[in-house]
Tab-separated table of C-alpha atoms in Angstrom:
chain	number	residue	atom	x	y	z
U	23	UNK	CA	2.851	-12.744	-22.523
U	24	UNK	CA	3.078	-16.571	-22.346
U	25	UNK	CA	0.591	-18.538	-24.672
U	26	UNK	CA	-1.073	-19.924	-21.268
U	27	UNK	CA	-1.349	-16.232	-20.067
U	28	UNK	CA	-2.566	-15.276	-24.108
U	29	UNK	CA	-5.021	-18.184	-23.716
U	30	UNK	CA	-6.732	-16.659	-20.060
U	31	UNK	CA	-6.555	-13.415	-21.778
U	32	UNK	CA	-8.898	-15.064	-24.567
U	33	UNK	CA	-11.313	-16.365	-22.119
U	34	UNK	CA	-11.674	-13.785	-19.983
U	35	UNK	CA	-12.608	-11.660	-23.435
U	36	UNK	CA	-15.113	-14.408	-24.214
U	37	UNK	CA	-16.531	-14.395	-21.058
U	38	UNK	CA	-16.992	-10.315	-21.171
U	39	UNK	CA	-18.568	-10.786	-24.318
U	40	UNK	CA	-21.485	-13.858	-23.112
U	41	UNK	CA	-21.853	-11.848	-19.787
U	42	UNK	CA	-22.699	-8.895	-21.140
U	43	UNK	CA	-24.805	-10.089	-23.849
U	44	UNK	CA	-26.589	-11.737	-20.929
U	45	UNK	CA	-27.133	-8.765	-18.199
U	46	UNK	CA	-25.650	-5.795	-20.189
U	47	UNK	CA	-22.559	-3.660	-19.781
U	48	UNK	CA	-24.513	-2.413	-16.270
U	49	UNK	CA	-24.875	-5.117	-14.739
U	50	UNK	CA	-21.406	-7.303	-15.680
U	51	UNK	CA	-19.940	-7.937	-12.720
U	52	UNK	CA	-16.004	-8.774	-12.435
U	53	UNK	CA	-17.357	-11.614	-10.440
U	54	UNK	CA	-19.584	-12.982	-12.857
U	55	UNK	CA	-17.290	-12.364	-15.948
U	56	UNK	CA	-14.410	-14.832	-13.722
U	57	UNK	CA	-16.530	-17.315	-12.913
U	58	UNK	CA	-17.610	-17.525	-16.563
U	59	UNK	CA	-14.135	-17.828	-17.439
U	60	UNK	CA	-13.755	-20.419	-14.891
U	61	UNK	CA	-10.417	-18.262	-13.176
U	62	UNK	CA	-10.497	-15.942	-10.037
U	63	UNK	CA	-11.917	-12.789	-9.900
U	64	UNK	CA	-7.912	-11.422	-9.038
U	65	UNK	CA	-6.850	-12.911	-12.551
U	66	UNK	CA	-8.643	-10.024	-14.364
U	67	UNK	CA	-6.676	-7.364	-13.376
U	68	UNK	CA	-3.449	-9.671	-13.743
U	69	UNK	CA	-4.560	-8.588	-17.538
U	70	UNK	CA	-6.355	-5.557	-17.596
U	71	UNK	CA	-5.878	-2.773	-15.367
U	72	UNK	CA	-9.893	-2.325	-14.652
U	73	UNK	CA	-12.838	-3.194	-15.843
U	74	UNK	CA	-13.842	-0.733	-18.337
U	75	UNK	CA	-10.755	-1.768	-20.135
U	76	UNK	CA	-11.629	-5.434	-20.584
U	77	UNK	CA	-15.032	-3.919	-21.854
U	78	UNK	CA	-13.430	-2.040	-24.659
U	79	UNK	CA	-10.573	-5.055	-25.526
U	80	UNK	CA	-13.561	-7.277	-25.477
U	81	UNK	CA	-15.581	-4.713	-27.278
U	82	UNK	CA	-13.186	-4.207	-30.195
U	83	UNK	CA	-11.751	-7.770	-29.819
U	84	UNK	CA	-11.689	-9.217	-33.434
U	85	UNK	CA	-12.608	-5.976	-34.948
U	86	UNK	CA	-8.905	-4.483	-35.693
U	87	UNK	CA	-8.982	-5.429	-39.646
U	88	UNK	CA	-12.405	-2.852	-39.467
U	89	UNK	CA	-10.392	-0.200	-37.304
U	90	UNK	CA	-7.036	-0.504	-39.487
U	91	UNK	CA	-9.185	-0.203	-42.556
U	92	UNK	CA	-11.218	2.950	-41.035
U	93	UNK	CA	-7.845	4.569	-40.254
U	94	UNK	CA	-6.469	4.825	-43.604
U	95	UNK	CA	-9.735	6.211	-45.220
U	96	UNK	CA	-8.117	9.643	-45.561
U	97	UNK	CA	-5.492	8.222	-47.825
U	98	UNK	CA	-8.640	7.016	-50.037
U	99	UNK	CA	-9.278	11.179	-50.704
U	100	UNK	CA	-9.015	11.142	-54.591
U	101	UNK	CA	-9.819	7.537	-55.333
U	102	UNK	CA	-12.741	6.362	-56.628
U	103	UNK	CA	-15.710	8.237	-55.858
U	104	UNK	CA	-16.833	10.226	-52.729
U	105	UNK	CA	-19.981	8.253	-52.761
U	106	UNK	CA	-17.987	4.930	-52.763
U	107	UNK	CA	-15.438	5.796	-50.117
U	108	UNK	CA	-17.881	6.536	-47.740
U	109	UNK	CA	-20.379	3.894	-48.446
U	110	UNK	CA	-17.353	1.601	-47.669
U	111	UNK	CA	-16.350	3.312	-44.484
U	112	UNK	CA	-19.625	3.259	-42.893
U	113	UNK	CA	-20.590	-0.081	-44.256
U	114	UNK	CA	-17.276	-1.123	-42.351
U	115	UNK	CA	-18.481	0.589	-39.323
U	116	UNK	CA	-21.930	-0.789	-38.956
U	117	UNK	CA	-19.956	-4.682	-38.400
U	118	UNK	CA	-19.415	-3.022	-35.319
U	119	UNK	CA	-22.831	-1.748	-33.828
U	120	UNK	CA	-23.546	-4.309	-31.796
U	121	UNK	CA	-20.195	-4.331	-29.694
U	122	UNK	CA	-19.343	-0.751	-29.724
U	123	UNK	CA	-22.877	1.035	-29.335
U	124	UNK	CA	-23.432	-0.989	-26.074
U	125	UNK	CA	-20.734	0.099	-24.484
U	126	UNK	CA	-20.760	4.046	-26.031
U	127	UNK	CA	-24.509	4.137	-24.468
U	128	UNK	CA	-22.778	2.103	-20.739
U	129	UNK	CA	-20.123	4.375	-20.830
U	130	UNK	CA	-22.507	7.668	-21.247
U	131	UNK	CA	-25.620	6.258	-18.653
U	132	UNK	CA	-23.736	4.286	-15.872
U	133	UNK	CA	-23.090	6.340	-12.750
U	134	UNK	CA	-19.940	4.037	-12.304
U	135	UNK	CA	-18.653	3.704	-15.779
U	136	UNK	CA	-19.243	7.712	-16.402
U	137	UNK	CA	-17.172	8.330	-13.002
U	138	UNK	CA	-14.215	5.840	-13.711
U	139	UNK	CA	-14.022	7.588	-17.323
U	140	UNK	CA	-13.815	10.745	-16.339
U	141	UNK	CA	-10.797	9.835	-13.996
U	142	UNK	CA	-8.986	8.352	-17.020
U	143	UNK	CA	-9.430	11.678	-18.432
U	144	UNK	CA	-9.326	10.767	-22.939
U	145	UNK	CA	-7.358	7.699	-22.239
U	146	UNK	CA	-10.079	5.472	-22.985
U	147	UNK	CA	-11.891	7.689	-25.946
U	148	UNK	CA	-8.975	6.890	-28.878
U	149	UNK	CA	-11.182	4.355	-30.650
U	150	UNK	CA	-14.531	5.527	-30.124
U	151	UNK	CA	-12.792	9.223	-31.583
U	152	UNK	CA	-11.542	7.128	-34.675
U	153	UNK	CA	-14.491	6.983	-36.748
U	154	UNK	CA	-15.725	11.055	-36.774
U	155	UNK	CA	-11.717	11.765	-36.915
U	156	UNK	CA	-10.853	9.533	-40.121
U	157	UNK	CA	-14.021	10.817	-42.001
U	158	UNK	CA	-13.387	14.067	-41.162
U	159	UNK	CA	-9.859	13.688	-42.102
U	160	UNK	CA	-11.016	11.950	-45.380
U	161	UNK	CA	-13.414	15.122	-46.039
U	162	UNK	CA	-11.200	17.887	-45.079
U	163	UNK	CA	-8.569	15.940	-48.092
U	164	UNK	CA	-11.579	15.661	-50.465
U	165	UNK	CA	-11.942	19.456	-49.628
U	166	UNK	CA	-9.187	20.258	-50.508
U	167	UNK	CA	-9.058	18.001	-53.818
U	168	UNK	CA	-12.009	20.146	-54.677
U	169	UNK	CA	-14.247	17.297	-54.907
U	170	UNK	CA	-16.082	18.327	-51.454
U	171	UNK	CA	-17.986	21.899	-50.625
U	172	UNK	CA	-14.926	24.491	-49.436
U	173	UNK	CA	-17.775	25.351	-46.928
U	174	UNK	CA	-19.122	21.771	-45.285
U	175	UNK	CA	-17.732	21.798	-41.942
U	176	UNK	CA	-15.528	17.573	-41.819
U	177	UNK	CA	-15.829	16.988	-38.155
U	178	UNK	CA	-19.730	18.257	-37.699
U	179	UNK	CA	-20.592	16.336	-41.389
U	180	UNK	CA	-18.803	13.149	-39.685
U	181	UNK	CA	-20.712	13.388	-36.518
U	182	UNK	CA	-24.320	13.707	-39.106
U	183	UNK	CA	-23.105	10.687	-41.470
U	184	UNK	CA	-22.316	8.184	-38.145
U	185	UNK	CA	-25.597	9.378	-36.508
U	186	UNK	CA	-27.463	8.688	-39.085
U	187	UNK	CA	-25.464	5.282	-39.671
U	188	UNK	CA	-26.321	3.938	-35.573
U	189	UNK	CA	-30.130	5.145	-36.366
U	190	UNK	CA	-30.426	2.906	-39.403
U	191	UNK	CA	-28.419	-0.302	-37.637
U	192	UNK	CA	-31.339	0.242	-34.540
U	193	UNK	CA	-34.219	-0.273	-36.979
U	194	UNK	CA	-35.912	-3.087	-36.370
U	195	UNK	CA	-35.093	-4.923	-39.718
U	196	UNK	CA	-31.346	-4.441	-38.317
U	197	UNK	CA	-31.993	-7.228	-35.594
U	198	UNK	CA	-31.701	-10.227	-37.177
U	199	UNK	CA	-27.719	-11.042	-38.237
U	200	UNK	CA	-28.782	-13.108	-41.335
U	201	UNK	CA	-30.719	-10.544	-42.954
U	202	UNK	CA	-29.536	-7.173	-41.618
U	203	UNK	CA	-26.137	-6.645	-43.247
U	204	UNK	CA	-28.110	-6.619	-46.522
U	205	UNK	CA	-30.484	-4.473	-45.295
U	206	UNK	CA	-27.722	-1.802	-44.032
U	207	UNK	CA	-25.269	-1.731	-46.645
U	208	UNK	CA	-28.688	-1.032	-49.123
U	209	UNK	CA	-29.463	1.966	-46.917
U	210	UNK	CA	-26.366	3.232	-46.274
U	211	UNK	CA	-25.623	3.303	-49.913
U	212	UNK	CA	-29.158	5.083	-50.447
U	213	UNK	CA	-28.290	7.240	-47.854
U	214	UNK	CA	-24.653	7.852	-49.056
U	215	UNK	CA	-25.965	8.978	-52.892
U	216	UNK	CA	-28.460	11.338	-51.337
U	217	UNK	CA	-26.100	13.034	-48.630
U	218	UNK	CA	-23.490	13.197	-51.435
U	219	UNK	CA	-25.659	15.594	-53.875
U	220	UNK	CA	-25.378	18.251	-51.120
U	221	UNK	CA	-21.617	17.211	-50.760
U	222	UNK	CA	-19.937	18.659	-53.686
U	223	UNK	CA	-20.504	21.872	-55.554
């Protein structure tokens, strides 16, 4: 891609990003995202096949340091302590409620989004499967290091820990930017020690 067709690429994920922050993932027209990126409406899918796609690049845009670090968590089975590996993951995780719940929750409600995902089949679902895959991965290893329970079950603990992580990033406290990633990473480390007791044998 040319650096003029890298630069409308940009804008186009800027624009996502202020439209739907605006009207929600619902209501963010094609329309309104190209005339927020000052370009025609055509130019979109010039870059992105449709427009659940440009959700999820605009979504995860700036995020892939987070993802790459998320994906190697299994190779942390062994390493410090269980407690400190996952504190890390899901403290790495919660930088990314406020672009990836949106669209999770769009994706789940919206009569159009829920019909163009199902045509795509798991195309779309890699990233949004990353996060209970790697900590399952990472407690199946610890498993088998004999630092986790032989009988806690990776995928269905994974699915608990993130729950739990997306309830404590809606609390209220969690709105404010300048004061919630203190608040989180406190809980999630409370919440980490506690969960781990039951964890290992």
């Amino acid at each position: 891609m040319t650096s003029r067709g890298n630069a409308t690429r940009e804008r186009l994920l800027s624009a996502t990003r202020d439209v739907v922050r605006r009207v929600g993932y619902a209501n963010a027209t094609t329309r309104a995202i190209a005339e927020a990126a000052g370009v025609a409406e055509g130019t979109i899918y010039r870059h992105f096949p449709d427009k659940i796609a440009l959700f999820f690049a605009a979504a995860l845009s700036g995020n892939e340091s987070t993802l790459d670090v998320l994906a190697t968590l299994p190779d942390q089975a062994g390493k410090h302590s269980v407690a400190e590996n996952l504190t890390a993951a899901l403290s790495q995780l919660a930088q990314l409620r406020k672009n990836l719940m949106p669209l999770e929750l769009a994706l789940r409600t919206d009569p159009e989004m829920i019909s163009r995902r199902a045509e795509l089949g798991g195309k779309l679902d890699g990233d949004l499967q990353l996060p209970p895959n790697a900590i399952a991965g990472y407690l199946l290893k610890e498993q088998e290091n004999g630092r986790v329970r032989a009988d806690l079950d990776p995928l269905g603990t994974a699915v608990l820990l993130l729950s739990a992580l997306f309830g404590l990033t809606m609390a209220p406290s969690a709105d404010d930017d300048e004061v919630s990633d203190g608040i989180v990473h406190a809980a999630i480390s409370e919440f980490i020690d506690l969960v781990t007791r039951g964890l290992s044998d």
